[in-house]
Coordinates of C-alpha atoms and ligand atoms in Angstrom, one line a residue:
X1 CA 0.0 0.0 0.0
X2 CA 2.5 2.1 1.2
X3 CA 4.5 1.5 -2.4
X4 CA 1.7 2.6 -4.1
X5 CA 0.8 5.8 -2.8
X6 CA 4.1 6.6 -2.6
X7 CA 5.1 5.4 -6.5
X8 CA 1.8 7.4 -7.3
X9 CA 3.3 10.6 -5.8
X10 CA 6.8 9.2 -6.5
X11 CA 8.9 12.0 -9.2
X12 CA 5.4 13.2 -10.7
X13 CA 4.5 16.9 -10.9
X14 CA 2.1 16.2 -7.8
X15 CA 5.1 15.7 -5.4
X16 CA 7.4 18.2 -6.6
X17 CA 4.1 20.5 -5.6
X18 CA 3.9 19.4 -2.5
X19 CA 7.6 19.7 -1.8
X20 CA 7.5 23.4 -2.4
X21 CA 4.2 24.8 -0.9
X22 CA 4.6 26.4 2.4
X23 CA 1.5 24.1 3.7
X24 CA 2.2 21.2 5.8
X25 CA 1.9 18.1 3.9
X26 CA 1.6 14.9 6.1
X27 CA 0.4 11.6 4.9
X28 CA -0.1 8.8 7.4
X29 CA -1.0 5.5 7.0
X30 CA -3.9 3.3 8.8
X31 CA -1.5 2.6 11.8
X32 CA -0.7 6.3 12.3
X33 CA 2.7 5.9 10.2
X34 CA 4.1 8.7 8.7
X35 CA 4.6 8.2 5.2
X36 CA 4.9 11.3 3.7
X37 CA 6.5 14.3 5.0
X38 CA 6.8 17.3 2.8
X39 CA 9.9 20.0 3.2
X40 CA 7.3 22.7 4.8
X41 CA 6.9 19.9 7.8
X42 CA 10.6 19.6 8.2
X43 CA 11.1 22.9 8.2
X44 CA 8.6 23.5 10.8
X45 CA 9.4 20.5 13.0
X46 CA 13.0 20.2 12.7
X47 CA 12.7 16.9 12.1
X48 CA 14.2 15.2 8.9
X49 CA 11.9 13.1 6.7
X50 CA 14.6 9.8 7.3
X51 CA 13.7 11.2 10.9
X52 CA 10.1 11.3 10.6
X53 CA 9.0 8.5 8.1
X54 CA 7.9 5.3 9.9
X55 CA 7.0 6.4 12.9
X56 CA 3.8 7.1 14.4
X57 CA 2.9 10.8 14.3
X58 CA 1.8 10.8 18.2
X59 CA 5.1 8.9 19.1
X60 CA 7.4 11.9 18.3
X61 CA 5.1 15.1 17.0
X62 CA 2.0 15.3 19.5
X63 CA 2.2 17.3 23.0
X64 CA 2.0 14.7 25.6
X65 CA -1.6 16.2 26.9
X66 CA -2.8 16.2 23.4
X67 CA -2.2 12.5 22.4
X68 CA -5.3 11.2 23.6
X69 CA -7.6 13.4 21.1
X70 CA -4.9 13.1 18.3
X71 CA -6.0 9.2 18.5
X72 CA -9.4 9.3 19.1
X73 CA -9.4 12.2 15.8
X74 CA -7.3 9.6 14.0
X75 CA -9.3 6.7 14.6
X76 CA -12.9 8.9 13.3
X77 CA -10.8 9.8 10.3
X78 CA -9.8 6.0 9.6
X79 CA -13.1 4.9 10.3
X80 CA -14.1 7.8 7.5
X81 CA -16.4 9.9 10.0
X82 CA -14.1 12.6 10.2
X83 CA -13.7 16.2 11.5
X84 CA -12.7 18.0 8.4
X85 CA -10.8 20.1 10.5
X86 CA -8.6 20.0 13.7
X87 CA -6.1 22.3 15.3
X88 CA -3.6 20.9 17.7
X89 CA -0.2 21.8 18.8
X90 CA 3.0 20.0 17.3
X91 CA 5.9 19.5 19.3
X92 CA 8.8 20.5 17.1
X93 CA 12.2 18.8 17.5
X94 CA 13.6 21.7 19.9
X95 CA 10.3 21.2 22.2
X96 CA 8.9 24.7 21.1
X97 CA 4.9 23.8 20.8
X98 CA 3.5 24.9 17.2
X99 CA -0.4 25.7 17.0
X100 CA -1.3 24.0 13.2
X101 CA -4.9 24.1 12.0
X102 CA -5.4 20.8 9.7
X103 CA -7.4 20.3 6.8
X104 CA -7.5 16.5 6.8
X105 CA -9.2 14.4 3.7
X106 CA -9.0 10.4 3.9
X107 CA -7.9 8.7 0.8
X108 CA -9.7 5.5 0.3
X109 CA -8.6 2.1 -1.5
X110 CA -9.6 0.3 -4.4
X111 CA -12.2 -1.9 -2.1
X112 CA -13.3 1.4 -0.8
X113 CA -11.5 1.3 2.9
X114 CA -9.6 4.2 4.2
X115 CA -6.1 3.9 3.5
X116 CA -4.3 7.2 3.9
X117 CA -5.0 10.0 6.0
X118 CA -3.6 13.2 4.3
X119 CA -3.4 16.4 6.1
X120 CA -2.9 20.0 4.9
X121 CA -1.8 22.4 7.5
X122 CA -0.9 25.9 7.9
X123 CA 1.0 27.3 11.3
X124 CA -1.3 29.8 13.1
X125 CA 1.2 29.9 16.4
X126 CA 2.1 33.5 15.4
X127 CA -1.8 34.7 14.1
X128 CA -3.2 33.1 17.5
X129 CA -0.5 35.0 19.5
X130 CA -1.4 38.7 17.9
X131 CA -4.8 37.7 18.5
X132 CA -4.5 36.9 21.8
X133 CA -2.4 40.4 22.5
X134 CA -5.1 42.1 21.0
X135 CA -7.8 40.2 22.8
X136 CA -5.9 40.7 25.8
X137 CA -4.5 44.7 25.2
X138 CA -9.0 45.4 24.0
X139 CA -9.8 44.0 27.4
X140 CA -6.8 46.0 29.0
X141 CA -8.1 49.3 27.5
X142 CA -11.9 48.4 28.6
X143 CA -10.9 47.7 31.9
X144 CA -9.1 51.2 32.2
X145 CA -11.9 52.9 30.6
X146 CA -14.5 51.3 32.6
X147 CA -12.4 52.3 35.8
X148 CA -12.5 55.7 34.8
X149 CA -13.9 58.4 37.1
X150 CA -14.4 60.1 33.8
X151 CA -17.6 58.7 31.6
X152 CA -15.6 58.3 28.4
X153 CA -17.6 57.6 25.1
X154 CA -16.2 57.2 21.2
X155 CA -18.6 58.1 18.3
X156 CA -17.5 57.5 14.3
X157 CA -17.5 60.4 12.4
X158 CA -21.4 60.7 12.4
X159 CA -21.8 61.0 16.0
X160 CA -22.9 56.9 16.2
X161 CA -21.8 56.1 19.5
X162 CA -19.3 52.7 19.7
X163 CA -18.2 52.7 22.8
X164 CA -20.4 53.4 26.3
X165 CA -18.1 53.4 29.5
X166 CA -19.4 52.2 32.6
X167 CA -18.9 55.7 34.1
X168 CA -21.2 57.1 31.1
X169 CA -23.7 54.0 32.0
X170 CA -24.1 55.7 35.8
X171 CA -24.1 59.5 35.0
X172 CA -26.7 59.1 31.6
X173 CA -28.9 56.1 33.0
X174 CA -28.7 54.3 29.7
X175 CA -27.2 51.0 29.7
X176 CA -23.9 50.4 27.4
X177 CA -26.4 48.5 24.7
X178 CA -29.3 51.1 24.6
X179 CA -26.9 53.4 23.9
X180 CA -24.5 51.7 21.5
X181 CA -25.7 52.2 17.7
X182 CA -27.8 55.4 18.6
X183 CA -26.6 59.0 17.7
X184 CA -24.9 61.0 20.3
X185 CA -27.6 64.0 19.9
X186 CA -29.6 61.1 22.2
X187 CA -27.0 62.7 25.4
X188 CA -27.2 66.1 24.1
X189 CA -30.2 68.3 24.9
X190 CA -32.0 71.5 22.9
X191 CA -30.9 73.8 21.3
X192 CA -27.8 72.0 20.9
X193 CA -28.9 69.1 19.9
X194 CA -30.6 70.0 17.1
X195 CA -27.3 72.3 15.8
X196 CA -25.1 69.1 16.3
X197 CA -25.3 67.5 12.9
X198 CA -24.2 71.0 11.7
X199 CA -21.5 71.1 14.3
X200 CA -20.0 67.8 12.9
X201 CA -20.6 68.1 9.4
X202 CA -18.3 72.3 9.5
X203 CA -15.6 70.3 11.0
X204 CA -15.4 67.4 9.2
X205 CA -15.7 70.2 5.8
X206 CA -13.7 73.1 7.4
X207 CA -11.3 71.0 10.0
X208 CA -12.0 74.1 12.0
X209 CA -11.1 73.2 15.5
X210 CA -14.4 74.5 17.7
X211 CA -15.0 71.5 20.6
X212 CA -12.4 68.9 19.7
X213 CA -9.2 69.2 21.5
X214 CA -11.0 71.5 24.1
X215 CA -12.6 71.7 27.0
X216 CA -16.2 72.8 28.0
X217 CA -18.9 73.7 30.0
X218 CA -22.5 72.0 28.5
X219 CA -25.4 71.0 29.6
X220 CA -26.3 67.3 28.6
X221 CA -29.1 65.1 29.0
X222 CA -29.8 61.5 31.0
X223 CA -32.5 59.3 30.3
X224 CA -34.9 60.6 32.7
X225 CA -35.0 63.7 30.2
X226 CA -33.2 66.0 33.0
X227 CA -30.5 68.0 32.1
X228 CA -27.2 68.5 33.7
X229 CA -23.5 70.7 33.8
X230 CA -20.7 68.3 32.2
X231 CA -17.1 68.9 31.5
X232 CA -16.9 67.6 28.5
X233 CA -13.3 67.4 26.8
X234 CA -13.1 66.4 23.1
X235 CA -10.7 64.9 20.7
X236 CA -10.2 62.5 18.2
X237 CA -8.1 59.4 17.0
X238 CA -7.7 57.4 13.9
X239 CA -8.4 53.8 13.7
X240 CA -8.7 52.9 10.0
X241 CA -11.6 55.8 10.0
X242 CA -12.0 58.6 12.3
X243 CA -13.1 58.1 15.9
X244 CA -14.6 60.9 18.2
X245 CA -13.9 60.6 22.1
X246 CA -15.6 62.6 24.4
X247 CA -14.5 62.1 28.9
X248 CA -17.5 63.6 30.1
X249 CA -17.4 64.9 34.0
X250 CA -20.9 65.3 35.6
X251 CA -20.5 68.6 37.3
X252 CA -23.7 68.8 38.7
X253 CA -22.8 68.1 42.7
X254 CA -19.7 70.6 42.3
X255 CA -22.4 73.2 40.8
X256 CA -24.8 72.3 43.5
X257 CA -22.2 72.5 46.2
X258 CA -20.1 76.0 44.7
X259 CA -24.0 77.4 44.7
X260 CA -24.7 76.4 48.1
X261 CA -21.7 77.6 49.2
X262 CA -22.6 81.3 47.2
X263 CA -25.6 81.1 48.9
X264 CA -24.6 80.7 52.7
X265 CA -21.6 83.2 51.8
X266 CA -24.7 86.4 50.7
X267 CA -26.7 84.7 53.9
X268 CA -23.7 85.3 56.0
X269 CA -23.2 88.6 54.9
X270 CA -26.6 89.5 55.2
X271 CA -26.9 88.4 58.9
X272 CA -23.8 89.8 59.4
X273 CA -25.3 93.3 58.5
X274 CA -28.2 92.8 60.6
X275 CA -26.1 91.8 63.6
X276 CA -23.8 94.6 62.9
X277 CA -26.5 97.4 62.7
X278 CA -28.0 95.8 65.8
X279 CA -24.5 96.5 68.0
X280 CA -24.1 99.8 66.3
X281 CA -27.8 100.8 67.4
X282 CA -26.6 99.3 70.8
X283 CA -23.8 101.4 70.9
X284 CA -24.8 104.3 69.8
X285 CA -28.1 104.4 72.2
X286 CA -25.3 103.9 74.7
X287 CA -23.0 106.4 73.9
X288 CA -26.2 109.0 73.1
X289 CA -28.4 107.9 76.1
X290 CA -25.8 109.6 78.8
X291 CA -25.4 113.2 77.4
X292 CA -28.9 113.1 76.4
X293 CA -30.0 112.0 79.8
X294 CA -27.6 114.4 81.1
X295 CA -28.7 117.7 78.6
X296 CA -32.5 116.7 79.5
X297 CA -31.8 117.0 83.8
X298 CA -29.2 120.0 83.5
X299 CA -32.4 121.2 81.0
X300 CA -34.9 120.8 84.1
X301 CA -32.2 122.1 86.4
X302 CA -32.2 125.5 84.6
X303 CA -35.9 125.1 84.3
X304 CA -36.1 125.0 88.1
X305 CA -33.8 127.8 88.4
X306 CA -35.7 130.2 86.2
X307 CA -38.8 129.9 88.5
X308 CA -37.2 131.4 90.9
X309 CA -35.9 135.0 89.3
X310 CA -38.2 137.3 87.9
X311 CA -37.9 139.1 84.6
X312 CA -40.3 140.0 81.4
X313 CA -41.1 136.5 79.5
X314 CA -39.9 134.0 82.1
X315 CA -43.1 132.0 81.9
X316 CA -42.4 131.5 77.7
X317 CA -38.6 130.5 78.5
X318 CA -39.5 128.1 81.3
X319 CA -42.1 126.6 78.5
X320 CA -39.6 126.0 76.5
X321 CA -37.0 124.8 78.6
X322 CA -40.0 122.5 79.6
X323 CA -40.4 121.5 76.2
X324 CA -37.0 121.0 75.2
X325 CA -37.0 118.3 78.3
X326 CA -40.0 116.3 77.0
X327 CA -38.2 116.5 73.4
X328 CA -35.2 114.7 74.8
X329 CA -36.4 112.1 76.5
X330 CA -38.6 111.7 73.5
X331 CA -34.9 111.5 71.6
X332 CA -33.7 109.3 74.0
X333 CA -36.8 106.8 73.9
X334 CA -36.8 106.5 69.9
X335 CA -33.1 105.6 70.2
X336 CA -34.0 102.8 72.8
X337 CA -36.9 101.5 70.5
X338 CA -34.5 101.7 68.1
X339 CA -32.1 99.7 69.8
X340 CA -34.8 97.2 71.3
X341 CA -36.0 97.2 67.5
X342 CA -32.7 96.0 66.0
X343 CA -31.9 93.7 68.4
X344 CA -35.4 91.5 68.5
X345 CA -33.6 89.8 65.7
X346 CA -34.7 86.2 66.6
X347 CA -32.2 83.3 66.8
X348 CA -34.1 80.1 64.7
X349 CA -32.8 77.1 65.7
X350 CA -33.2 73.9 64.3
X351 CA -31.0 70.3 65.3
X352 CA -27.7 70.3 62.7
X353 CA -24.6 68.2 62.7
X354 CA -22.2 70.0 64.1
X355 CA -19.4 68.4 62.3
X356 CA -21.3 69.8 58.9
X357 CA -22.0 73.2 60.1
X358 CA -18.2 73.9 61.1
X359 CA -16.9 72.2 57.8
X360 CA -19.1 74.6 55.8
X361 CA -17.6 77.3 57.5
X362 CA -14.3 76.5 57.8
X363 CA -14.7 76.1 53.6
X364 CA -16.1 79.9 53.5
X365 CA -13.6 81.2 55.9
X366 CA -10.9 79.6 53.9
X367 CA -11.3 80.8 50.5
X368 CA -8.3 82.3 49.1
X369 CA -6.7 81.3 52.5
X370 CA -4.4 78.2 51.4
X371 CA -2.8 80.1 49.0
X372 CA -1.4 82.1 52.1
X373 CA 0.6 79.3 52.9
X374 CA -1.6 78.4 55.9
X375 CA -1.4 75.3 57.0
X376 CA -4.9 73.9 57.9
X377 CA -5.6 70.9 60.4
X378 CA -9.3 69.6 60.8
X379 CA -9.9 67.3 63.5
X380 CA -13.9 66.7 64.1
X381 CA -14.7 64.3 66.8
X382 CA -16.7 61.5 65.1
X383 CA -19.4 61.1 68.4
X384 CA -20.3 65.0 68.4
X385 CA -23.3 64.2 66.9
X386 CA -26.4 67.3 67.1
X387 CA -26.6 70.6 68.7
X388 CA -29.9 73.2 68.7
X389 CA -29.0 76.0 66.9
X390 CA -28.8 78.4 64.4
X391 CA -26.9 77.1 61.7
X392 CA -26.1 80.6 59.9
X393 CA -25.3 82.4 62.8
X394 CA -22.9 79.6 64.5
X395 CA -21.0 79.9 61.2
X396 CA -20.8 83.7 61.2
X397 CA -18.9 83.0 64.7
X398 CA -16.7 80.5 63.4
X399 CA -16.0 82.0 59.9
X400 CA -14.9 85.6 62.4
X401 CA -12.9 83.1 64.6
X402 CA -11.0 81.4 61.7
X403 CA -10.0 84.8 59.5
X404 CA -9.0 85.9 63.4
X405 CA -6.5 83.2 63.0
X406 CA -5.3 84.1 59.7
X407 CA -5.3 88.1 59.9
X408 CA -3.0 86.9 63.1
X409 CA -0.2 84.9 61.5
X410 CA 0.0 87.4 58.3
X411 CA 3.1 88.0 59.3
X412 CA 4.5 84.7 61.0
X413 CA 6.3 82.1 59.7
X414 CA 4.9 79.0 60.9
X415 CA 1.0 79.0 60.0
X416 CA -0.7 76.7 61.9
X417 CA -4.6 76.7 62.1
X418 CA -6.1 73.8 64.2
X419 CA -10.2 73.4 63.9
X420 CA -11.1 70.6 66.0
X421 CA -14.6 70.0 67.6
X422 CA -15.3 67.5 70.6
X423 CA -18.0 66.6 72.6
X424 CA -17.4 67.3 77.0
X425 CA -19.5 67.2 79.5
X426 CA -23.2 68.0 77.9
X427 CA -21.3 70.4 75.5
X428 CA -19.9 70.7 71.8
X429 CA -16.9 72.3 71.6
X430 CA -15.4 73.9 68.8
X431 CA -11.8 74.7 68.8
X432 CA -10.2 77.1 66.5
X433 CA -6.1 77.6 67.2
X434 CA -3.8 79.6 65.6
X435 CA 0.4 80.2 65.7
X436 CA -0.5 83.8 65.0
X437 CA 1.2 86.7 67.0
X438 CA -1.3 86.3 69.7
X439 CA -2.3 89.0 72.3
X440 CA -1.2 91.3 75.0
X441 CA -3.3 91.4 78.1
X442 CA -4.5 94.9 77.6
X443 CA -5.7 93.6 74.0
X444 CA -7.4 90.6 75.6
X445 CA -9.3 92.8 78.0
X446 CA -11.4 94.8 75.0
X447 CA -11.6 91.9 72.9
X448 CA -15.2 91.6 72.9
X449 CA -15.5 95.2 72.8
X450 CA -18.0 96.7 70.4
X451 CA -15.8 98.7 67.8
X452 CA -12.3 97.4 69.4
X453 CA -9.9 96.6 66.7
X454 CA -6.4 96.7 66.1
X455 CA -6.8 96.5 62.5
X456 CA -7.0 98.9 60.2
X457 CA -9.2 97.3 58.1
X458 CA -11.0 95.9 60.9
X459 CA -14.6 97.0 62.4
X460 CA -14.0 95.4 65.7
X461 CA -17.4 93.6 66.0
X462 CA -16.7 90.5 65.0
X463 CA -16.1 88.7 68.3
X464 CA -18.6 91.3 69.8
X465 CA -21.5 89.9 67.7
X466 CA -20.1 86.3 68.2
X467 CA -20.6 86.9 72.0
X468 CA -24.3 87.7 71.9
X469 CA -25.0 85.1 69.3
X470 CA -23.1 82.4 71.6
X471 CA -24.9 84.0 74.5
X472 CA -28.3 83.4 72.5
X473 CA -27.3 79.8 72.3
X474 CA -26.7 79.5 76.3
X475 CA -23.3 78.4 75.4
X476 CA -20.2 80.0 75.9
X477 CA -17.0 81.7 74.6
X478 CA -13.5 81.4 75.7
X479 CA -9.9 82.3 75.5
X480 CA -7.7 79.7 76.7
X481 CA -3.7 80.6 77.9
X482 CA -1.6 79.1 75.6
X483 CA 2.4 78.4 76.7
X484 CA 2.9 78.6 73.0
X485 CA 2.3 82.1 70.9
X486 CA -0.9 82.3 68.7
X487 CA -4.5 82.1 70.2
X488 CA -6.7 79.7 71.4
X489 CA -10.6 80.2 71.5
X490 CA -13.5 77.6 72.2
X491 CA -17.1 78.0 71.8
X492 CA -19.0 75.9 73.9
X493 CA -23.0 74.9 72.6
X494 CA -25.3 72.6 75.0
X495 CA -26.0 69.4 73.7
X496 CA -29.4 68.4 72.7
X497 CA -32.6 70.5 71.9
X498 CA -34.4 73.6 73.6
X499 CA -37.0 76.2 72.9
X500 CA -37.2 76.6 69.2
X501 CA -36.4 80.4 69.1
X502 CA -34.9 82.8 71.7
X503 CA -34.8 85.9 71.6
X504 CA -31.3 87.7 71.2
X505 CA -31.3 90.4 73.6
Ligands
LIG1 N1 -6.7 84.9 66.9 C1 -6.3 86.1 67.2 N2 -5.0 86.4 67.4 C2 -4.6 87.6 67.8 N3 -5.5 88.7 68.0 C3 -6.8 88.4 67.8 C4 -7.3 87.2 67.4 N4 -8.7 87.2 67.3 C5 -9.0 88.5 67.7 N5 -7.9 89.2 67.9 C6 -7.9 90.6 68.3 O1 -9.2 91.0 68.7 C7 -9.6 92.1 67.9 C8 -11.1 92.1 67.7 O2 -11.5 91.0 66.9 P1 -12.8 91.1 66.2 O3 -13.1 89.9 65.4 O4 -13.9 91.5 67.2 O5 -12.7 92.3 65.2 P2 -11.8 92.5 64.0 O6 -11.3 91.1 63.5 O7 -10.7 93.4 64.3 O8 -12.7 93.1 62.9 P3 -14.0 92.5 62.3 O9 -15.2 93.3 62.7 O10 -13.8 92.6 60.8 O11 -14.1 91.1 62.7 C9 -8.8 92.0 66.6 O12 -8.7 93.3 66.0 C10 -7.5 91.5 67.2 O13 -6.7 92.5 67.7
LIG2 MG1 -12.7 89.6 63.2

């Protein structure tokens, strides 16, 4: 048998074929017997024909864990049910495994029974690795753009989205397939939405550079229909055709949070002009209430005095001595009502966390502060839990104590400010600390003063209105002696709840 296939392929125009094709040509005979080996399998295997001819192809050629299937796939094929393909691995002669995908065909004999087995085979060792770098460098890329804090979507040059990141999944509401397929105008609401065909189609005519390679403010869209501020930051790649990629930061929360933060900031400021009128009015009814108590009895005194003389129109000058009296204390009274008017300003309190309430503060107070070079430590007791009060006003007092801190170490090197908060004895405490220049002990005297400053900027009310707003809280302000320089203050607010206004007199 052998003989005969062999004279059949033996010099003629067939073999010399075979020889020189870069296929794998293998011909084995009913026992597994090699019996044809062309030059493309020596090559491959490093094995010579004298080498390979005779011996049974999973005696020399087969990986040992492959063996098994290489029989069972020879025996189907002798038996002339046979997989018309097979891949396996061949061990070559220096041990390095070869993947070959086979073609395999069974020749028969003249009574009809499979004699030969002849397989064609082509080396896909090198195609399967570069697929498996690619499969393995796709999933790689996925995996960084799905771990993206970014949502990061690619469109083709017709704004049909491809790619769907898992970020872009959370901040749009549409799953990766919903949205895959569908234009990106579905993201992107009116008016721009309907100008973005335009959009694409002057760049892709024009090249002009208006959104790709940049970085914007937009609004966009989810899939409840709301719309909200992205980042969005455009640019593009070529991968056989154009591609479009968009990282898209939902700025909605910052928004939310930098508007919040505008809005307690004009609150402040608009308490903090009520307050301040309200000390003014105080201190002016104070200053004005002794000389005008004083004009209105030295008024009566003269009054008094005139009763006793005699000369032509004393009764019309003590009338109006009497008179100017009565307009005094009529003086006097409107500045009280004025004073009892500002100062009826009612504390509203309501349960907050105090952790939250000095947080926001300490954010207001430290705008622009860190670029100062000071140094800011934060340590909030995690049990301080609730306090009654007025979340506004408590800030206004905290904001004053922490720009305190930092007018005070202006000109110090080390700048330290410590806000720490704790909960002692059925009180919250909130520290602020500074390694400012501190005080003198005349200085420390007048510093709750109305109108004591020793800046020139300075109005000297801050810690003034910070007393009677602690004092509307029953709670307490204090300096502590530090050994070190700087300042130390701590306001002290009872736990728990109490009437639900007070009034700040
Ligand atoms: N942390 C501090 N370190 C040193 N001195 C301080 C500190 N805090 C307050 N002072 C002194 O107390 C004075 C009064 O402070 P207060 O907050 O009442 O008014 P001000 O800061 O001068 O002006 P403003 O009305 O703008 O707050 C300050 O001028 C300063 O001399
Ligand atoms: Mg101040």
């Amino acid at each position: 048998m052998t003989d005969d296939i062999l004279k059949k392929l033996g010099g003629s125009l067939a073999s010399q074929i075979l020889e020189t094709v870069d296929t794998l040509v293998v011909i084995l005979d009913r026992y597994g017997e090699v019996i044809f080996f062309n030059r493309a399998c020596q090559l491959l295997s490093g094995f010579t024909t004298e080498e390979a001819i005779g011996r049974k192809v999973w005696d020399f050629l087969i990986l040992d864990e492959e063996i098994d299937a290489v029989r069972r796939t020879f025996e189907k094929l002798t038996a002339g049910n046979a997989p018309a393909h097979f891949t396996n691995y061949w061990k070559t002669k220096n041990g390095a495994p070869r993947i070959i995908e086979w073609s395999n065909n069974t020749l028969k004999d003249e009574d009809g029974s499979p004699a030969y087995i002849l397989g064609t085979g082509i080396d896909i060792t090198e195609t399967r690795s570069k697929e498996a770098a690619l499969y393995e460098s796709k999933s790689f890329l996925r995996s960084i753009v799905d771990a993206s804090p970014v949502a990061i979507i690619t469109s083709d040059e017709k704004g049909t989205m491809l790619s769907f990141s898992r970020k872009a999944e959370v901040i749009f509401g549409y799953k990766e397939s919903e949205a895959l397929g569908q234009n990106l105008t579905l993201l992107i609401p009116e008016p721009d939405r309907s100008r973005h065909d335009q959009y694409l189609n002057h760049y892709l005519e024009t090249g002009e550079r208006r959104v790709i390679g940049k970085a914007r403010q937009v609004m966009a869209l989810n899939k409840n229909g709301e719309r909200f501020p992205v980042a969005l930051h455009t640019n593009e790649f070529h991968d056989g055709e154009r591609i479009f990629i968009g990282f898209i930061e939902d700025r909605s929360e910052q928004i939310a949070t930098e508007q919040r933060l505008e809005d307690i900031k004009n609150q402040l400021q608009h308490m903090g002009r009520i307050s301040a009128m309200g000390e003014i009015a105080a201190s002016i009814a104070h200053e004005l209430g002794q000389p005008l108590t004083a004009a209105a009895s030295l008024a009566g005194a003269v009054s008094l005095t005139l009763r006793k003389v005699e000369f032509p129109q004393r009764d019309d000058a003590i009338s109006h001595l009497n008179e100017t009296v009565s307009e005094i204390r009529r003086a006097s009274e409107i500045i009280r009502q004025m004073r009892d008017f500002m100062r009826k300003h009612k504390t509203a309190k309501s349960l907050h966390d105090v952790n939250h309430v000095v947080e926001e503060a300490i954010a207001i107070a430290l705008i622009g502060a860190e670029a100062g070079g000071v140094h800011v430590t934060t340590n909030l007791g995690s049990d301080v839990g609730e306090a009654a009060l007025d979340r506004i006003q408590i800030q206004q007092v905290i904001i004053n104590l922490i720009r305190n801190s930092i007018d005070a170490m202006q000109d110090v090197e080390e700048k330290h400010l410590t806000i720490s908060t704790a909960k002692r004895g059925g009180f919250i405490e909130v520290k602020v600390s500074d390694t400012g220049h501190g005080f003198s002990d005349s200085v420390k005297k007048r510093l709750f003063e109305p109108f004591f400053t020793t800046k020139e900027e300075g109005m000297g009310i801050g810690l003034a209105i910070s007393k009677s707003i602690i004092d509307a809280h029953q709670g307490e302000i204090i300096i502590v002696e530090t050994e070190s320089l700087g300042a130390m203050f701590i306001i002290k607010l009872p736990v728990g709840d109490y009437d639900e206004t007070t009034e700040n007199q």
